[in-house]
Amino acid sequence: MSNLRFQVVEKAFSKKPLNVEQPKERPSEYFGRKVFTRDKMYKYLERDVYNQLVSVIDNGAPLDRSIADAVARGMKQWAEEFGVTHYTHWFQPLNEGTAEKHDAFLEHDGKGGLMESFSGKLLVQQEPDASSFPNGGIRATFEARGYSAWDPTSPVFIIDDTLCIPTIFISYTGEALDYKAPLKRALRAVTEAALDVVRYFDPTVQKVVSNLGWEQEYFLVDEDLYSARPDLMLTGRTLMGHDSAKNQQMDDHYFGIIPDRVMAFMKDLEVQALELAIPCKTRHNEVAPNQFEMAPIFENTNLAVDHNMLLMVLMKRVARKHGFRVLLHEKPFAGINGSGKHNNWSLSTDTDVLLHAPGKTPEQNLRFATFIVETLMGVYRHNGLLKASIMSAANAHRLGANEAPPAIISSFLGTQVSSLLDYIAELGAKSEQLDAHADAQQLLAPDSKLTTKLDIPEIPELLIDNTDRNRTSPFAFTGNRFEFRAVGSEANCASAMIALNAAVAEALTNFKVRVDKRIGELTSENPTSAPTLLTQRAIVEILCEDINTCRPIHFDGNGYSDEWVAEAKRRGLDVETSCPIIFDRYLDDDSVRMFESLNIMNRKELAARNEVKWETYTKKIQIEARVLGDLTMNHVIPVATHYQSRLAKTVKSMRDIFPKEEVEKMCARNINIIREIAERTQIIEEMVEELVAARKKANRIASEREKAIAYHDTVVPKMEDIRYHIDKLELIVADELWTLPKYRELLFIR
């Protein structure tokens, strides 16, 4: 083993768990300690100010600027007790990360000195430079002004000596430059649309909330090994590396004993996350070696997105403390599972009802069926857009491989829910028999044993765990929620949640319009009938139409099969696999119409975001290609040719000692290796030249879209070909000469 690699591996494998003192209190006692939660608001704010702020948070009331100074004073007083000296507006620009600019609590005192100060104006609004963040052409470099504005529904928190204020980020002319602004609009749209529909079943409901429970998968790699892999450092993934003889094939890592060093990291991370009110619930080993998962209790979607972004930052900081690096790339290692961020999504009411959960009465289950079907309608109508919302250069490596769902959006429902929807479709098809006065009439239920009165379909009671888990389904129903499994581990959940909540909002809005119209028609035809019965009949009829319309999105089979690709195409689903082309779905007429009608984003904002997506894709592949070329010419080729020279000297020495006929037999293996190295290095060098030429050619393309497509079509395949030959060289070059830590060393923490 090369001296440097040997030292790095030995150091990594000899490390002991870091001893971090754990709090003596129970987690519930320090939960939210560093967050300005309601109990702190109540303590540090005047009663009328507190009541107004709570009304803003709970009811969406507009924030009265007159209370901003009082809120700022209370926040500052609380924060200074933790030694806080600075504040920042914390936002989520279009680069998949978070941004912050720290300012001190300092102002001139008018007497030649300074004093600590924090005003309502500084709390509510800041003006960071907008020109250096991705904006897709919305803002020119010389038009730098942008605004960050406080989001009171997401509590402020403390990191080190800084008070962090969650904000939206918009341009001077009002366009969203972040993820939070359109997310909040999408959430408003879906909750308002859902409220209108749920009141068919319960007029007392006053509020509907969109919920999200993410599951964050990640890899841990020892920091010294990470530093010895330039590809990991610069791209987040290994651009080369042959499979380890043992990886995940024994299924011994999943839910296995957590390594001691990892457990120390997890404990430390959990404490810090809980102090920031991130409700950590689950931790475990994932399927691939060195892969782990953390998952919280679900929260409202806006807060859940903020907490996930905060957690990813926190994970990286805590990992460094424990001698690790966190890998959030969706596919850091070839040949084993990639990492996702399953988004468990649902809608609930202020009456503690989960709208995607089955009930105990026929009416409750009709409501359940309504929200299941209209969710499917949204997913069906915008399946290409939903795929675009989760697609990236990194996630493209993961989708469709090693348990990740394929790049075709479909929904798994399970046998029981599928049967329920089929039954409702039958009822709707027989709607002419649904006479509100014919209570004695009976219709056959799905199991041929239950009967129903025609005032409401007698839907059997359903169990919460009524489905199996289909890991090949990108959008699976899992008992009382849908699990959007295609979301990537490094992504901002907001991207998927904007598209999903918008699609469902549109479907529910359309459903309400059609049901109201049908109720009017039925009322004219049956003026003496009870309104409730006519409403139920109208709902069943419209559901019947929608169940039949969205059938193409329903698939309970194996999403990995070649047959499914052909079948999905026949059904009219989006089967495109090119990442840059998939982004086009944002600019489809149906997508633009939906976003604009719901006041989420306009065409200009959507076009700008696509420019950012294409540019980001190109830059990521560009960086990977440059790193691969550098590693190839400065690590791989020199090591391979050095080994080749060593073997050649051995063969030459043997020829000087032994007769020619004996030498050829003795040295046959070495000669074959010399020949293979010569052939592969020649191929690699030629391919690197072709890679550079393809990259330069693509760089000359002016259109960001066409440039991204060129990188996808011409650069990425050449990188894959180069990797193939490098990985073959890794197998034949002497282990002690190979300079880069191998998979067997990177993937197994001791």
mmCIF file of N, CA and C in Angstrom, residues 493-588:
data_model
loop_
_atom_site.group_PDB
_atom_site.id
_atom_site.type_symbol
_atom_site.label_atom_id
_atom_site.label_comp_id
_atom_site.label_asym_id
_atom_site.label_seq_id
_atom_site.Cartn_x
_atom_site.Cartn_y
_atom_site.Cartn_z
ATOM 1 N N CYS A 493 -36.624 20.072 0.216
ATOM 2 C CA CYS A 493 -37.956 19.464 0.124
ATOM 3 C C CYS A 493 -38.972 20.410 -0.502
ATOM 4 N N ALA A 494 -38.730 21.703 -0.402
ATOM 5 C CA ALA A 494 -39.695 22.681 -0.891
ATOM 6 C C ALA A 494 -39.987 22.500 -2.367
ATOM 7 N N SER A 495 -38.987 22.111 -3.145
ATOM 8 C CA SER A 495 -39.199 21.960 -4.586
ATOM 9 C C SER A 495 -40.308 20.954 -4.866
ATOM 10 N N ALA A 496 -40.225 19.778 -4.247
ATOM 11 C CA ALA A 496 -41.260 18.756 -4.438
ATOM 12 C C ALA A 496 -42.577 19.177 -3.810
ATOM 13 N N MET A 497 -42.517 19.833 -2.646
ATOM 14 C CA MET A 497 -43.738 20.220 -1.952
ATOM 15 C C MET A 497 -44.485 21.344 -2.676
ATOM 16 N N ILE A 498 -43.764 22.216 -3.354
ATOM 17 C CA ILE A 498 -44.430 23.251 -4.151
ATOM 18 C C ILE A 498 -45.250 22.600 -5.250
ATOM 19 N N ALA A 499 -44.621 21.686 -5.997
ATOM 20 C CA ALA A 499 -45.307 21.036 -7.113
ATOM 21 C C ALA A 499 -46.463 20.169 -6.626
ATOM 22 N N LEU A 500 -46.254 19.379 -5.577
ATOM 23 C CA LEU A 500 -47.294 18.467 -5.099
ATOM 24 C C LEU A 500 -48.484 19.219 -4.537
ATOM 25 N N ASN A 501 -48.239 20.169 -3.647
ATOM 26 C CA ASN A 501 -49.351 20.900 -3.041
ATOM 27 C C ASN A 501 -50.110 21.719 -4.079
ATOM 28 N N ALA A 502 -49.393 22.262 -5.054
ATOM 29 C CA ALA A 502 -50.064 23.010 -6.115
ATOM 30 C C ALA A 502 -50.940 22.092 -6.953
ATOM 31 N N ALA A 503 -50.418 20.922 -7.321
ATOM 32 C CA ALA A 503 -51.179 19.985 -8.146
ATOM 33 C C ALA A 503 -52.440 19.521 -7.431
ATOM 34 N N VAL A 504 -52.326 19.230 -6.136
ATOM 35 C CA VAL A 504 -53.487 18.784 -5.368
ATOM 36 C C VAL A 504 -54.475 19.934 -5.177
ATOM 37 N N ALA A 505 -53.962 21.145 -4.970
ATOM 38 C CA ALA A 505 -54.851 22.306 -4.841
ATOM 39 C C ALA A 505 -55.675 22.498 -6.101
ATOM 40 N N GLU A 506 -55.034 22.381 -7.253
ATOM 41 C CA GLU A 506 -55.768 22.520 -8.514
ATOM 42 C C GLU A 506 -56.835 21.444 -8.647
ATOM 43 N N ALA A 507 -56.478 20.195 -8.297
ATOM 44 C CA ALA A 507 -57.438 19.095 -8.414
ATOM 45 C C ALA A 507 -58.630 19.299 -7.488
ATOM 46 N N LEU A 508 -58.380 19.715 -6.250
ATOM 47 C CA LEU A 508 -59.471 19.933 -5.295
ATOM 48 C C LEU A 508 -60.356 21.106 -5.724
ATOM 49 N N THR A 509 -59.736 22.152 -6.250
ATOM 50 C CA THR A 509 -60.512 23.304 -6.723
ATOM 51 C C THR A 509 -61.432 22.894 -7.868
ATOM 52 N N ASN A 510 -60.892 22.124 -8.790
ATOM 53 C CA ASN A 510 -61.680 21.653 -9.925
ATOM 54 C C ASN A 510 -62.798 20.716 -9.470
ATOM 55 N N PHE A 511 -62.488 19.868 -8.503
ATOM 56 C CA PHE A 511 -63.489 18.947 -7.945
ATOM 57 C C PHE A 511 -64.648 19.719 -7.330
ATOM 58 N N LYS A 512 -64.324 20.759 -6.555
ATOM 59 C CA LYS A 512 -65.366 21.562 -5.897
ATOM 60 C C LYS A 512 -66.288 22.221 -6.928
ATOM 61 N N VAL A 513 -65.725 22.765 -7.978
ATOM 62 C CA VAL A 513 -66.526 23.415 -9.013
ATOM 63 C C VAL A 513 -67.495 22.420 -9.642
ATOM 64 N N ARG A 514 -67.007 21.242 -9.955
ATOM 65 C CA ARG A 514 -67.852 20.251 -10.632
ATOM 66 C C ARG A 514 -68.912 19.664 -9.703
ATOM 67 N N VAL A 515 -68.549 19.454 -8.439
ATOM 68 C CA VAL A 515 -69.540 18.932 -7.483
ATOM 69 C C VAL A 515 -70.643 19.962 -7.257
ATOM 70 N N ASP A 516 -70.268 21.221 -7.074
ATOM 71 C CA ASP A 516 -71.289 22.263 -6.872
ATOM 72 C C ASP A 516 -72.225 22.355 -8.071
ATOM 73 N N LYS A 517 -71.654 22.252 -9.244
ATOM 74 C CA LYS A 517 -72.486 22.299 -10.450
ATOM 75 C C LYS A 517 -73.449 21.128 -10.471
ATOM 76 N N ARG A 518 -72.947 19.931 -10.126
ATOM 77 C CA ARG A 518 -73.810 18.741 -10.144
ATOM 78 C C ARG A 518 -74.867 18.813 -9.055
ATOM 79 N N ILE A 519 -74.531 19.373 -7.897
ATOM 80 C CA ILE A 519 -75.534 19.544 -6.836
ATOM 81 C C ILE A 519 -76.667 20.435 -7.335
ATOM 82 N N GLY A 520 -76.308 21.502 -8.049
ATOM 83 C CA GLY A 520 -77.339 22.385 -8.597
ATOM 84 C C GLY A 520 -78.251 21.659 -9.564
ATOM 85 N N GLU A 521 -77.665 20.816 -10.406
ATOM 86 C CA GLU A 521 -78.469 20.058 -11.365
ATOM 87 C C GLU A 521 -79.391 19.075 -10.660
ATOM 88 N N LEU A 522 -78.867 18.363 -9.651
ATOM 89 C CA LEU A 522 -79.669 17.385 -8.924
ATOM 90 C C LEU A 522 -80.777 18.063 -8.126
ATOM 91 N N THR A 523 -80.475 19.234 -7.586
ATOM 92 C CA THR A 523 -81.488 19.965 -6.824
ATOM 93 C C THR A 523 -82.646 20.367 -7.732
ATOM 94 N N SER A 524 -82.329 20.770 -8.954
ATOM 95 C CA SER A 524 -83.392 21.126 -9.905
ATOM 96 C C SER A 524 -84.239 19.918 -10.277
ATOM 97 N N GLU A 525 -83.561 18.755 -10.373
ATOM 98 C CA GLU A 525 -84.280 17.538 -10.746
ATOM 99 C C GLU A 525 -85.070 16.960 -9.573
ATOM 100 N N ASN A 526 -84.577 17.161 -8.340
ATOM 101 C CA ASN A 526 -85.199 16.577 -7.151
ATOM 102 C C ASN A 526 -85.367 17.646 -6.080
ATOM 103 N N PRO A 527 -86.262 18.609 -6.290
ATOM 104 C CA PRO A 527 -86.370 19.754 -5.366
ATOM 105 C C PRO A 527 -86.792 19.382 -3.961
ATOM 106 N N THR A 528 -87.398 18.207 -3.762
ATOM 107 C CA THR A 528 -87.856 17.818 -2.419
ATOM 108 C C THR A 528 -86.851 16.942 -1.684
ATOM 109 N N SER A 529 -85.740 16.607 -2.345
ATOM 110 C CA SER A 529 -84.759 15.714 -1.723
ATOM 111 C C SER A 529 -83.918 16.452 -0.688
ATOM 112 N N ALA A 530 -83.433 15.697 0.278
ATOM 113 C CA ALA A 530 -82.577 16.268 1.320
ATOM 114 C C ALA A 530 -81.252 16.735 0.713
ATOM 115 N N PRO A 531 -80.806 17.959 1.016
ATOM 116 C CA PRO A 531 -79.558 18.479 0.433
ATOM 117 C C PRO A 531 -78.355 17.581 0.695
ATOM 118 N N THR A 532 -78.284 16.995 1.897
ATOM 119 C CA THR A 532 -77.135 16.146 2.228
ATOM 120 C C THR A 532 -77.054 14.955 1.300
ATOM 121 N N LEU A 533 -78.214 14.348 1.013
ATOM 122 C CA LEU A 533 -78.218 13.177 0.147
ATOM 123 C C LEU A 533 -77.814 13.540 -1.277
ATOM 124 N N LEU A 534 -78.256 14.693 -1.737
ATOM 125 C CA LEU A 534 -77.894 15.124 -3.081
ATOM 126 C C LEU A 534 -76.396 15.439 -3.165
ATOM 127 N N THR A 535 -75.864 16.010 -2.111
ATOM 128 C CA THR A 535 -74.424 16.289 -2.070
ATOM 129 C C THR A 535 -73.628 14.990 -2.147
ATOM 130 N N GLN A 536 -74.058 13.994 -1.373
ATOM 131 C CA GLN A 536 -73.355 12.710 -1.393
ATOM 132 C C GLN A 536 -73.411 12.074 -2.777
ATOM 133 N N ARG A 537 -74.564 12.161 -3.398
ATOM 134 C CA ARG A 537 -74.705 11.580 -4.735
ATOM 135 C C ARG A 537 -73.800 12.303 -5.723
ATOM 136 N N ALA A 538 -73.766 13.631 -5.653
ATOM 137 C CA ALA A 538 -72.918 14.405 -6.564
ATOM 138 C C ALA A 538 -71.443 14.050 -6.370
ATOM 139 N N ILE A 539 -71.025 13.905 -5.117
ATOM 140 C CA ILE A 539 -69.632 13.552 -4.824
ATOM 141 C C ILE A 539 -69.286 12.203 -5.435
ATOM 142 N N VAL A 540 -70.180 11.218 -5.261
ATOM 143 C CA VAL A 540 -69.918 9.883 -5.794
ATOM 144 C C VAL A 540 -69.810 9.925 -7.314
ATOM 145 N N GLU A 541 -70.678 10.680 -7.956
ATOM 146 C CA GLU A 541 -70.647 10.752 -9.413
ATOM 147 C C GLU A 541 -69.342 11.377 -9.916
ATOM 148 N N ILE A 542 -68.932 12.475 -9.293
ATOM 149 C CA ILE A 542 -67.698 13.134 -9.731
ATOM 150 C C ILE A 542 -66.483 12.270 -9.407
ATOM 151 N N LEU A 543 -66.517 11.604 -8.245
ATOM 152 C CA LEU A 543 -65.415 10.695 -7.906
ATOM 153 C C LEU A 543 -65.301 9.582 -8.927
ATOM 154 N N CYS A 544 -66.442 9.075 -9.377
ATOM 155 C CA CYS A 544 -66.426 8.020 -10.392
ATOM 156 C C CYS A 544 -65.688 8.493 -11.631
ATOM 157 N N GLU A 545 -65.988 9.699 -12.081
ATOM 158 C CA GLU A 545 -65.303 10.253 -13.251
ATOM 159 C C GLU A 545 -63.796 10.342 -13.015
ATOM 160 N N ASP A 546 -63.421 10.832 -11.838
ATOM 161 C CA ASP A 546 -62.006 11.055 -11.564
ATOM 162 C C ASP A 546 -61.246 9.752 -11.349
ATOM 163 N N ILE A 547 -61.900 8.774 -10.748
ATOM 164 C CA ILE A 547 -61.244 7.474 -10.565
ATOM 165 C C ILE A 547 -60.879 6.883 -11.920
ATOM 166 N N ASN A 548 -61.795 6.981 -12.853
ATOM 167 C CA ASN A 548 -61.514 6.460 -14.196
ATOM 168 C C ASN A 548 -60.477 7.309 -14.922
ATOM 169 N N THR A 549 -60.509 8.616 -14.707
ATOM 170 C CA THR A 549 -59.558 9.509 -15.375
ATOM 171 C C THR A 549 -58.126 9.254 -14.917
ATOM 172 N N CYS A 550 -57.935 9.076 -13.608
ATOM 173 C CA CYS A 550 -56.566 8.966 -13.078
ATOM 174 C C CYS A 550 -56.060 7.530 -12.981
ATOM 175 N N ARG A 551 -56.774 6.567 -13.533
ATOM 176 C CA ARG A 551 -56.315 5.169 -13.481
ATOM 177 C C ARG A 551 -54.888 4.987 -14.016
ATOM 178 N N PRO A 552 -54.457 5.724 -15.050
ATOM 179 C CA PRO A 552 -53.094 5.502 -15.555
ATOM 180 C C PRO A 552 -51.989 5.723 -14.526
ATOM 181 N N ILE A 553 -52.238 6.550 -13.500
ATOM 182 C CA ILE A 553 -51.187 6.818 -12.518
ATOM 183 C C ILE A 553 -51.104 5.725 -11.466
ATOM 184 N N HIS A 554 -52.124 4.884 -11.399
ATOM 185 C CA HIS A 554 -52.202 3.835 -10.376
ATOM 186 C C HIS A 554 -51.469 2.594 -10.869
ATOM 187 N N PHE A 555 -50.404 2.213 -10.165
ATOM 188 C CA PHE A 555 -49.612 1.038 -10.550
ATOM 189 C C PHE A 555 -49.058 0.387 -9.296
ATOM 190 N N ASP A 556 -49.447 -0.849 -9.067
ATOM 191 C CA ASP A 556 -49.011 -1.575 -7.869
ATOM 192 C C ASP A 556 -47.926 -2.600 -8.154
ATOM 193 N N GLY A 557 -47.416 -2.638 -9.378
ATOM 194 C CA GLY A 557 -46.444 -3.664 -9.753
ATOM 195 C C GLY A 557 -45.008 -3.241 -9.565
ATOM 196 N N ASN A 558 -44.115 -3.935 -10.281
ATOM 197 C CA ASN A 558 -42.674 -3.723 -10.171
ATOM 198 C C ASN A 558 -42.247 -2.571 -11.074
ATOM 199 N N GLY A 559 -41.887 -1.455 -10.464
ATOM 200 C CA GLY A 559 -41.488 -0.277 -11.235
ATOM 201 C C GLY A 559 -40.154 -0.427 -11.923
ATOM 202 N N TYR A 560 -39.394 -1.482 -11.623
ATOM 203 C CA TYR A 560 -38.095 -1.680 -12.255
ATOM 204 C C TYR A 560 -38.179 -2.433 -13.579
ATOM 205 N N SER A 561 -39.302 -3.036 -13.860
ATOM 206 C CA SER A 561 -39.393 -3.909 -15.026
ATOM 207 C C SER A 561 -39.407 -3.117 -16.326
ATOM 208 N N ASP A 562 -38.853 -3.730 -17.379
ATOM 209 C CA ASP A 562 -38.879 -3.109 -18.699
ATOM 210 C C ASP A 562 -40.309 -2.999 -19.205
ATOM 211 N N GLU A 563 -41.129 -3.967 -18.804
ATOM 212 C CA GLU A 563 -42.529 -3.954 -19.232
ATOM 213 C C GLU A 563 -43.247 -2.705 -18.720
ATOM 214 N N TRP A 564 -42.878 -2.255 -17.506
ATOM 215 C CA TRP A 564 -43.545 -1.088 -16.944
ATOM 216 C C TRP A 564 -43.213 0.177 -17.744
ATOM 217 N N VAL A 565 -41.997 0.284 -18.235
ATOM 218 C CA VAL A 565 -41.636 1.457 -19.029
ATOM 219 C C VAL A 565 -42.523 1.542 -20.266
ATOM 220 N N ALA A 566 -42.683 0.409 -20.940
ATOM 221 C CA ALA A 566 -43.531 0.384 -22.134
ATOM 222 C C ALA A 566 -44.987 0.662 -21.772
ATOM 223 N N GLU A 567 -45.446 0.071 -20.652
ATOM 224 C CA GLU A 567 -46.830 0.260 -20.223
ATOM 225 C C GLU A 567 -47.078 1.714 -19.807
ATOM 226 N N ALA A 568 -46.118 2.310 -19.107
ATOM 227 C CA ALA A 568 -46.267 3.703 -18.676
ATOM 228 C C ALA A 568 -46.365 4.630 -19.881
ATOM 229 N N LYS A 569 -45.571 4.356 -20.886
ATOM 230 C CA LYS A 569 -45.628 5.169 -22.104
ATOM 231 C C LYS A 569 -46.988 5.026 -22.768
ATOM 232 N N ARG A 570 -47.509 3.795 -22.794
ATOM 233 C CA ARG A 570 -48.827 3.563 -23.389
ATOM 234 C C ARG A 570 -49.908 4.308 -22.618
ATOM 235 N N ARG A 571 -49.732 4.419 -21.294
ATOM 236 C CA ARG A 571 -50.712 5.117 -20.460
ATOM 237 C C ARG A 571 -50.628 6.638 -20.578
ATOM 238 N N GLY A 572 -49.615 7.120 -21.249
ATOM 239 C CA GLY A 572 -49.468 8.558 -21.409
ATOM 240 C C GLY A 572 -48.676 9.223 -20.301
ATOM 241 N N LEU A 573 -47.971 8.445 -19.475
ATOM 242 C CA LEU A 573 -47.147 9.016 -18.418
ATOM 243 C C LEU A 573 -45.815 9.490 -18.987
ATOM 244 N N ASP A 574 -45.185 10.400 -18.289
ATOM 245 C CA ASP A 574 -43.912 10.953 -18.727
ATOM 246 C C ASP A 574 -42.799 9.943 -18.442
ATOM 247 N N VAL A 575 -42.152 9.458 -19.491
ATOM 248 C CA VAL A 575 -41.092 8.456 -19.335
ATOM 249 C C VAL A 575 -39.723 9.018 -19.724
ATOM 250 N N GLU A 576 -39.630 10.321 -19.912
ATOM 251 C CA GLU A 576 -38.357 10.952 -20.267
ATOM 252 C C GLU A 576 -37.317 10.707 -19.171
ATOM 253 N N THR A 577 -36.069 10.461 -19.564
ATOM 254 C CA THR A 577 -35.003 10.218 -18.593
ATOM 255 C C THR A 577 -33.905 11.277 -18.634
ATOM 256 N N SER A 578 -33.895 12.123 -19.643
ATOM 257 C CA SER A 578 -32.870 13.170 -19.733
ATOM 258 C C SER A 578 -33.210 14.296 -18.768
ATOM 259 N N CYS A 579 -32.340 14.510 -17.808
ATOM 260 C CA CYS A 579 -32.594 15.500 -16.760
ATOM 261 C C CYS A 579 -32.888 16.893 -17.335
ATOM 262 N N PRO A 580 -32.070 17.432 -18.248
ATOM 263 C CA PRO A 580 -32.355 18.781 -18.754
ATOM 264 C C PRO A 580 -33.695 18.876 -19.481
ATOM 265 N N ILE A 581 -34.085 17.825 -20.191
ATOM 266 C CA ILE A 581 -35.359 17.859 -20.911
ATOM 267 C C ILE A 581 -36.524 17.741 -19.941
ATOM 268 N N ILE A 582 -36.347 16.979 -18.869
ATOM 269 C CA ILE A 582 -37.403 16.845 -17.861
ATOM 270 C C ILE A 582 -37.759 18.212 -17.267
ATOM 271 N N PHE A 583 -36.769 19.083 -17.139
ATOM 272 C CA PHE A 583 -37.041 20.419 -16.591
ATOM 273 C C PHE A 583 -38.043 21.205 -17.440
ATOM 274 N N ASP A 584 -38.195 20.835 -18.712
ATOM 275 C CA ASP A 584 -39.151 21.525 -19.586
ATOM 276 C C ASP A 584 -40.569 21.488 -19.037
ATOM 277 N N ARG A 585 -40.859 20.494 -18.208
ATOM 278 C CA ARG A 585 -42.230 20.336 -17.715
ATOM 279 C C ARG A 585 -42.689 21.551 -16.902
ATOM 280 N N TYR A 586 -41.752 22.293 -16.338
ATOM 281 C CA TYR A 586 -42.125 23.506 -15.599
ATOM 282 C C TYR A 586 -42.753 24.555 -16.511
ATOM 283 N N LEU A 587 -42.405 24.507 -17.798
ATOM 284 C CA LEU A 587 -42.882 25.523 -18.727
ATOM 285 C C LEU A 587 -43.975 25.005 -19.652
ATOM 286 N N ASP A 588 -44.475 23.795 -19.398
ATOM 287 C CA ASP A 588 -45.649 23.322 -20.126
ATOM 288 C C ASP A 588 -46.818 24.263 -19.855
#
